[in-house]
Amino acid sequence: MSEYVLILISAVLVNNFVLVQFLGLCPFMGVSNKVETAMGMSLATTFVLTLSSVLAYLTWAYILVPFELEYLRTISFILVIAVAVQFTEMFVKKASPLLYRVLGVFLPLITSNCAVLGVALLNVRKEDATFLSSLTYGFGAALGFSLVLVLFAAMRERIAVADVPEAFRGPSIGLITAGLMSLAFMGFSGLIKL
Amino acid sequence: MALITVSSPHTTKKGNHTGAFMRQVIYATAPGLAALTWLFGYGTLLNVCFAVLVAVGCEALFLRARGRDVSFYLSDFSAVVTALLLALAMPPTSPWWLILIGTAFAIIIAKQLYGGLGMNPFNPAMVGYVLLLISFPVEMTRWIAPHEAPALSDSIQIFLGQTNVDAFSGATPLDTMRTWAGNAEQLSNQPILHGAFAGEGWEWVNAAFLLGGLYLMWRRIITWHIPAGVLAGLTAIALPFWLFDSVRFADPLFHLFSGAAMLGAFFIATDPVSAATSRNGRLIFGALIGVLVWVIRTFGGYPDAMAFAVLLMNLAAPTIDYYTQPRTYGHKAAHRGASK
């Protein structure tokens, strides 16, 4: 049990995907202009990341390893993620049209989120990966992504009205802010040794 | 009777402007500065003077480059306060270049790039401190043993980087606690852990900053919410763990009077720009800083945690404000994001 708690804390804070491993920066910069959209993106990403992390693990353990096709992992994971995203979209559209409208274009966009592929690949690189540890890791990565995305969005709403020098407006001050956030997250380093 | 023709806020009290407030903060650090100088020598004093020079210089240069009124913005003393807080947090063995890098980064990147005072999302002094701590961990954790202050000439030599500092350096109570946590015999043998009521020497530094902080509260420069939140949060999490295992975990009093606890609670976390704004928000903001300080001090990789905790909560402050916005009279409370 405590092993899974450690994996979760590690993925959320210590090895945060955005601020420590610098994965998934495109949605981090792209959909962080408003808190509401950032929350929609967080929800969608959390769902897809957890699901695809598990599916990728199953593909790895029951298809790629038995047939000795490990070298195909990148391309097969991309396929799995694309399928997971597409199925999620179809399911959400049928099951909850309201949620589908709220998430809108962010749902298909998750396919191109490099954190999703990153989690899948990092998962199978660990030798003692199990079904549950992959699930926890994927969920933790998604929680960490959501956390910093929402915090960053709230911060950017403030910076948008600040008197930033002309040359630094928009994405440049956003990237500087992300860098300073990264500095702050360094405080968690050494918290957990996995 | 003359009508007031100035724009809001309508205050007629004299000395009620930013510069006056900042000057009160500067006066309030005097006891802490005195305690640091008494225990660790003139190093801190040299650091403060140099940091203020660098900060004012950087601010003036940047304002000039932007075509702003230099003397107007400099007279709000905010650059001086940033430099002062950074220099107070730095070890007295710092060479001049360390101060230069930290202060210049704090003023230019963390403050002026966001548009100057009132716009910076992070506390500039702590951004400078964290940058230095990550880049130069050896220099930033080299403190002097209390009551073994080097002479003025030695301090100047250290400041100019011409002396080997190792002859003067000693571990702080927090370092010692980290090294020996869980070892009862060693803990009782470390004199630095057994001062009058907390870590040797450091309890007086923190008591002095507490005094300065109470002065700020008395002058109504700061409200009680953030410091109370920080101290309560730190106590609330340290107490049960200490009761559970007093060998592995330090007692709450030790945490409250070690490292930058009081400086952080009263002078750094209360920065009105980068902290949360509503009353409830401030209590949450402070309490979470206290908890983070304890977590990072106890389990983290760095000896003191105040700078990291403040930055992490600065990062969360806009979100805290978003959810703790007070209800305006006559309206229902606003529905927010995921809480719908």
PDB file of N, CA and C in Angstrom, chain B residues 35 38-40 146-147 173 191-211 253-259 262:
ATOM      1  N   ALA B  35      20.607  40.808  16.161  1.00  0.00           N
ATOM      2  CA  ALA B  35      20.856  39.476  16.702  1.00  0.00           C
ATOM      3  C   ALA B  35      21.805  38.690  15.805  1.00  0.00           C
ATOM      4  N   TRP B  38      25.287  40.049  16.271  1.00  0.00           N
ATOM      5  CA  TRP B  38      25.838  39.668  17.575  1.00  0.00           C
ATOM      6  C   TRP B  38      26.328  38.221  17.555  1.00  0.00           C
ATOM      7  N   LEU B  39      25.546  37.329  16.906  1.00  0.00           N
ATOM      8  CA  LEU B  39      25.898  35.908  16.945  1.00  0.00           C
ATOM      9  C   LEU B  39      26.909  35.512  15.878  1.00  0.00           C
ATOM     10  N   PHE B  40      26.785  36.104  14.695  1.00  0.00           N
ATOM     11  CA  PHE B  40      27.564  35.594  13.556  1.00  0.00           C
ATOM     12  C   PHE B  40      28.524  36.615  12.961  1.00  0.00           C
ATOM     13  N   PRO B 146      27.342  29.687  16.268  1.00  0.00           N
ATOM     14  CA  PRO B 146      26.915  30.862  17.029  1.00  0.00           C
ATOM     15  C   PRO B 146      27.928  31.236  18.100  1.00  0.00           C
ATOM     16  N   HIS B 147      28.004  32.515  18.400  1.00  0.00           N
ATOM     17  CA  HIS B 147      28.910  33.089  19.402  1.00  0.00           C
ATOM     18  C   HIS B 147      30.378  32.961  18.997  1.00  0.00           C
ATOM     19  N   PRO B 173      21.422  24.362  13.749  1.00  0.00           N
ATOM     20  CA  PRO B 173      20.589  23.374  14.447  1.00  0.00           C
ATOM     21  C   PRO B 173      19.806  22.494  13.475  1.00  0.00           C
ATOM     22  N   PRO B 191      25.567  20.072  21.371  1.00  0.00           N
ATOM     23  CA  PRO B 191      25.244  21.279  22.149  1.00  0.00           C
ATOM     24  C   PRO B 191      24.413  22.286  21.358  1.00  0.00           C
ATOM     25  N   ILE B 192      24.561  22.276  20.012  1.00  0.00           N
ATOM     26  CA  ILE B 192      23.858  23.286  19.226  1.00  0.00           C
ATOM     27  C   ILE B 192      22.341  23.085  19.279  1.00  0.00           C
ATOM     28  N   LEU B 193      21.898  21.876  19.606  1.00  0.00           N
ATOM     29  CA  LEU B 193      20.459  21.625  19.675  1.00  0.00           C
ATOM     30  C   LEU B 193      19.866  22.047  21.011  1.00  0.00           C
ATOM     31  N   HIS B 194      20.731  22.384  21.974  1.00  0.00           N
ATOM     32  CA  HIS B 194      20.217  22.628  23.318  1.00  0.00           C
ATOM     33  C   HIS B 194      20.555  24.035  23.781  1.00  0.00           C
ATOM     34  N   GLY B 195      19.896  25.015  23.168  1.00  0.00           N
ATOM     35  CA  GLY B 195      20.052  26.394  23.601  1.00  0.00           C
ATOM     36  C   GLY B 195      19.118  26.658  24.766  1.00  0.00           C
ATOM     37  N   ALA B 196      18.771  27.947  24.962  1.00  0.00           N
ATOM     38  CA  ALA B 196      17.916  28.308  26.090  1.00  0.00           C
ATOM     39  C   ALA B 196      16.561  27.617  25.984  1.00  0.00           C
ATOM     40  N   PHE B 197      15.929  27.654  24.803  1.00  0.00           N
ATOM     41  CA  PHE B 197      14.648  26.953  24.653  1.00  0.00           C
ATOM     42  C   PHE B 197      14.491  26.317  23.285  1.00  0.00           C
ATOM     43  N   ALA B 198      15.448  26.512  22.380  1.00  0.00           N
ATOM     44  CA  ALA B 198      15.424  25.832  21.081  1.00  0.00           C
ATOM     45  C   ALA B 198      16.878  25.705  20.643  1.00  0.00           C
ATOM     46  N   GLY B 199      17.138  25.675  19.326  1.00  0.00           N
ATOM     47  CA  GLY B 199      18.511  25.540  18.853  1.00  0.00           C
ATOM     48  C   GLY B 199      19.398  26.676  19.345  1.00  0.00           C
ATOM     49  N   GLU B 200      20.635  26.352  19.758  1.00  0.00           N
ATOM     50  CA  GLU B 200      21.577  27.328  20.302  1.00  0.00           C
ATOM     51  C   GLU B 200      21.757  28.521  19.359  1.00  0.00           C
ATOM     52  N   GLY B 201      21.623  29.730  19.893  1.00  0.00           N
ATOM     53  CA  GLY B 201      21.843  30.933  19.088  1.00  0.00           C
ATOM     54  C   GLY B 201      20.647  31.287  18.243  1.00  0.00           C
ATOM     55  N   TRP B 202      20.149  30.322  17.497  1.00  0.00           N
ATOM     56  CA  TRP B 202      19.068  30.607  16.559  1.00  0.00           C
ATOM     57  C   TRP B 202      17.783  31.005  17.247  1.00  0.00           C
ATOM     58  N   GLU B 203      17.594  30.552  18.513  1.00  0.00           N
ATOM     59  CA  GLU B 203      16.357  30.935  19.194  1.00  0.00           C
ATOM     60  C   GLU B 203      16.319  32.447  19.386  1.00  0.00           C
ATOM     61  N   TRP B 204      17.512  33.074  19.558  1.00  0.00           N
ATOM     62  CA  TRP B 204      17.521  34.528  19.774  1.00  0.00           C
ATOM     63  C   TRP B 204      17.287  35.267  18.457  1.00  0.00           C
ATOM     64  N   VAL B 205      17.847  34.734  17.377  1.00  0.00           N
ATOM     65  CA  VAL B 205      17.592  35.351  16.073  1.00  0.00           C
ATOM     66  C   VAL B 205      16.096  35.354  15.796  1.00  0.00           C
ATOM     67  N   ASN B 206      15.464  34.191  16.008  1.00  0.00           N
ATOM     68  CA  ASN B 206      14.032  34.089  15.730  1.00  0.00           C
ATOM     69  C   ASN B 206      13.209  34.924  16.696  1.00  0.00           C
ATOM     70  N   ALA B 207      13.635  34.982  17.970  1.00  0.00           N
ATOM     71  CA  ALA B 207      12.913  35.820  18.931  1.00  0.00           C
ATOM     72  C   ALA B 207      12.990  37.291  18.504  1.00  0.00           C
ATOM     73  N   ALA B 208      14.153  37.700  17.979  1.00  0.00           N
ATOM     74  CA  ALA B 208      14.307  39.086  17.540  1.00  0.00           C
ATOM     75  C   ALA B 208      13.397  39.383  16.360  1.00  0.00           C
ATOM     76  N   PHE B 209      13.306  38.441  15.417  1.00  0.00           N
ATOM     77  CA  PHE B 209      12.408  38.659  14.273  1.00  0.00           C
ATOM     78  C   PHE B 209      10.948  38.640  14.728  1.00  0.00           C
ATOM     79  N   LEU B 210      10.649  37.813  15.745  1.00  0.00           N
ATOM     80  CA  LEU B 210       9.296  37.796  16.295  1.00  0.00           C
ATOM     81  C   LEU B 210       8.950  39.173  16.857  1.00  0.00           C
ATOM     82  N   LEU B 211       9.914  39.763  17.574  1.00  0.00           N
ATOM     83  CA  LEU B 211       9.722  41.111  18.139  1.00  0.00           C
ATOM     84  C   LEU B 211       9.432  42.113  17.020  1.00  0.00           C
ATOM     85  N   LEU B 253       8.541  23.691  19.244  1.00  0.00           N
ATOM     86  CA  LEU B 253       9.268  24.905  19.644  1.00  0.00           C
ATOM     87  C   LEU B 253      10.573  25.027  18.864  1.00  0.00           C
ATOM     88  N   PHE B 254      11.242  23.891  18.675  1.00  0.00           N
ATOM     89  CA  PHE B 254      12.478  23.876  17.896  1.00  0.00           C
ATOM     90  C   PHE B 254      12.211  24.359  16.468  1.00  0.00           C
ATOM     91  N   HIS B 255      11.099  23.874  15.870  1.00  0.00           N
ATOM     92  CA  HIS B 255      10.775  24.282  14.509  1.00  0.00           C
ATOM     93  C   HIS B 255      10.449  25.771  14.450  1.00  0.00           C
ATOM     94  N   LEU B 256       9.689  26.245  15.453  1.00  0.00           N
ATOM     95  CA  LEU B 256       9.269  27.650  15.431  1.00  0.00           C
ATOM     96  C   LEU B 256      10.451  28.596  15.598  1.00  0.00           C
ATOM     97  N   PHE B 257      11.492  28.153  16.314  1.00  0.00           N
ATOM     98  CA  PHE B 257      12.612  29.055  16.589  1.00  0.00           C
ATOM     99  C   PHE B 257      13.896  28.595  15.893  1.00  0.00           C
ATOM    100  N   SER B 258      13.762  27.946  14.734  1.00  0.00           N
ATOM    101  CA  SER B 258      14.947  27.552  13.978  1.00  0.00           C
ATOM    102  C   SER B 258      14.897  28.152  12.586  1.00  0.00           C
ATOM    103  N   GLY B 259      16.063  28.296  12.005  1.00  0.00           N
ATOM    104  CA  GLY B 259      16.142  28.737  10.615  1.00  0.00           C
ATOM    105  C   GLY B 259      15.418  30.043  10.386  1.00  0.00           C
ATOM    106  N   MET B 262      10.638  32.597  11.880  1.00  0.00           N
ATOM    107  CA  MET B 262       9.990  33.865  12.241  1.00  0.00           C
ATOM    108  C   MET B 262      10.176  34.912  11.154  1.00  0.00           C
TER     109      MET B 262
END
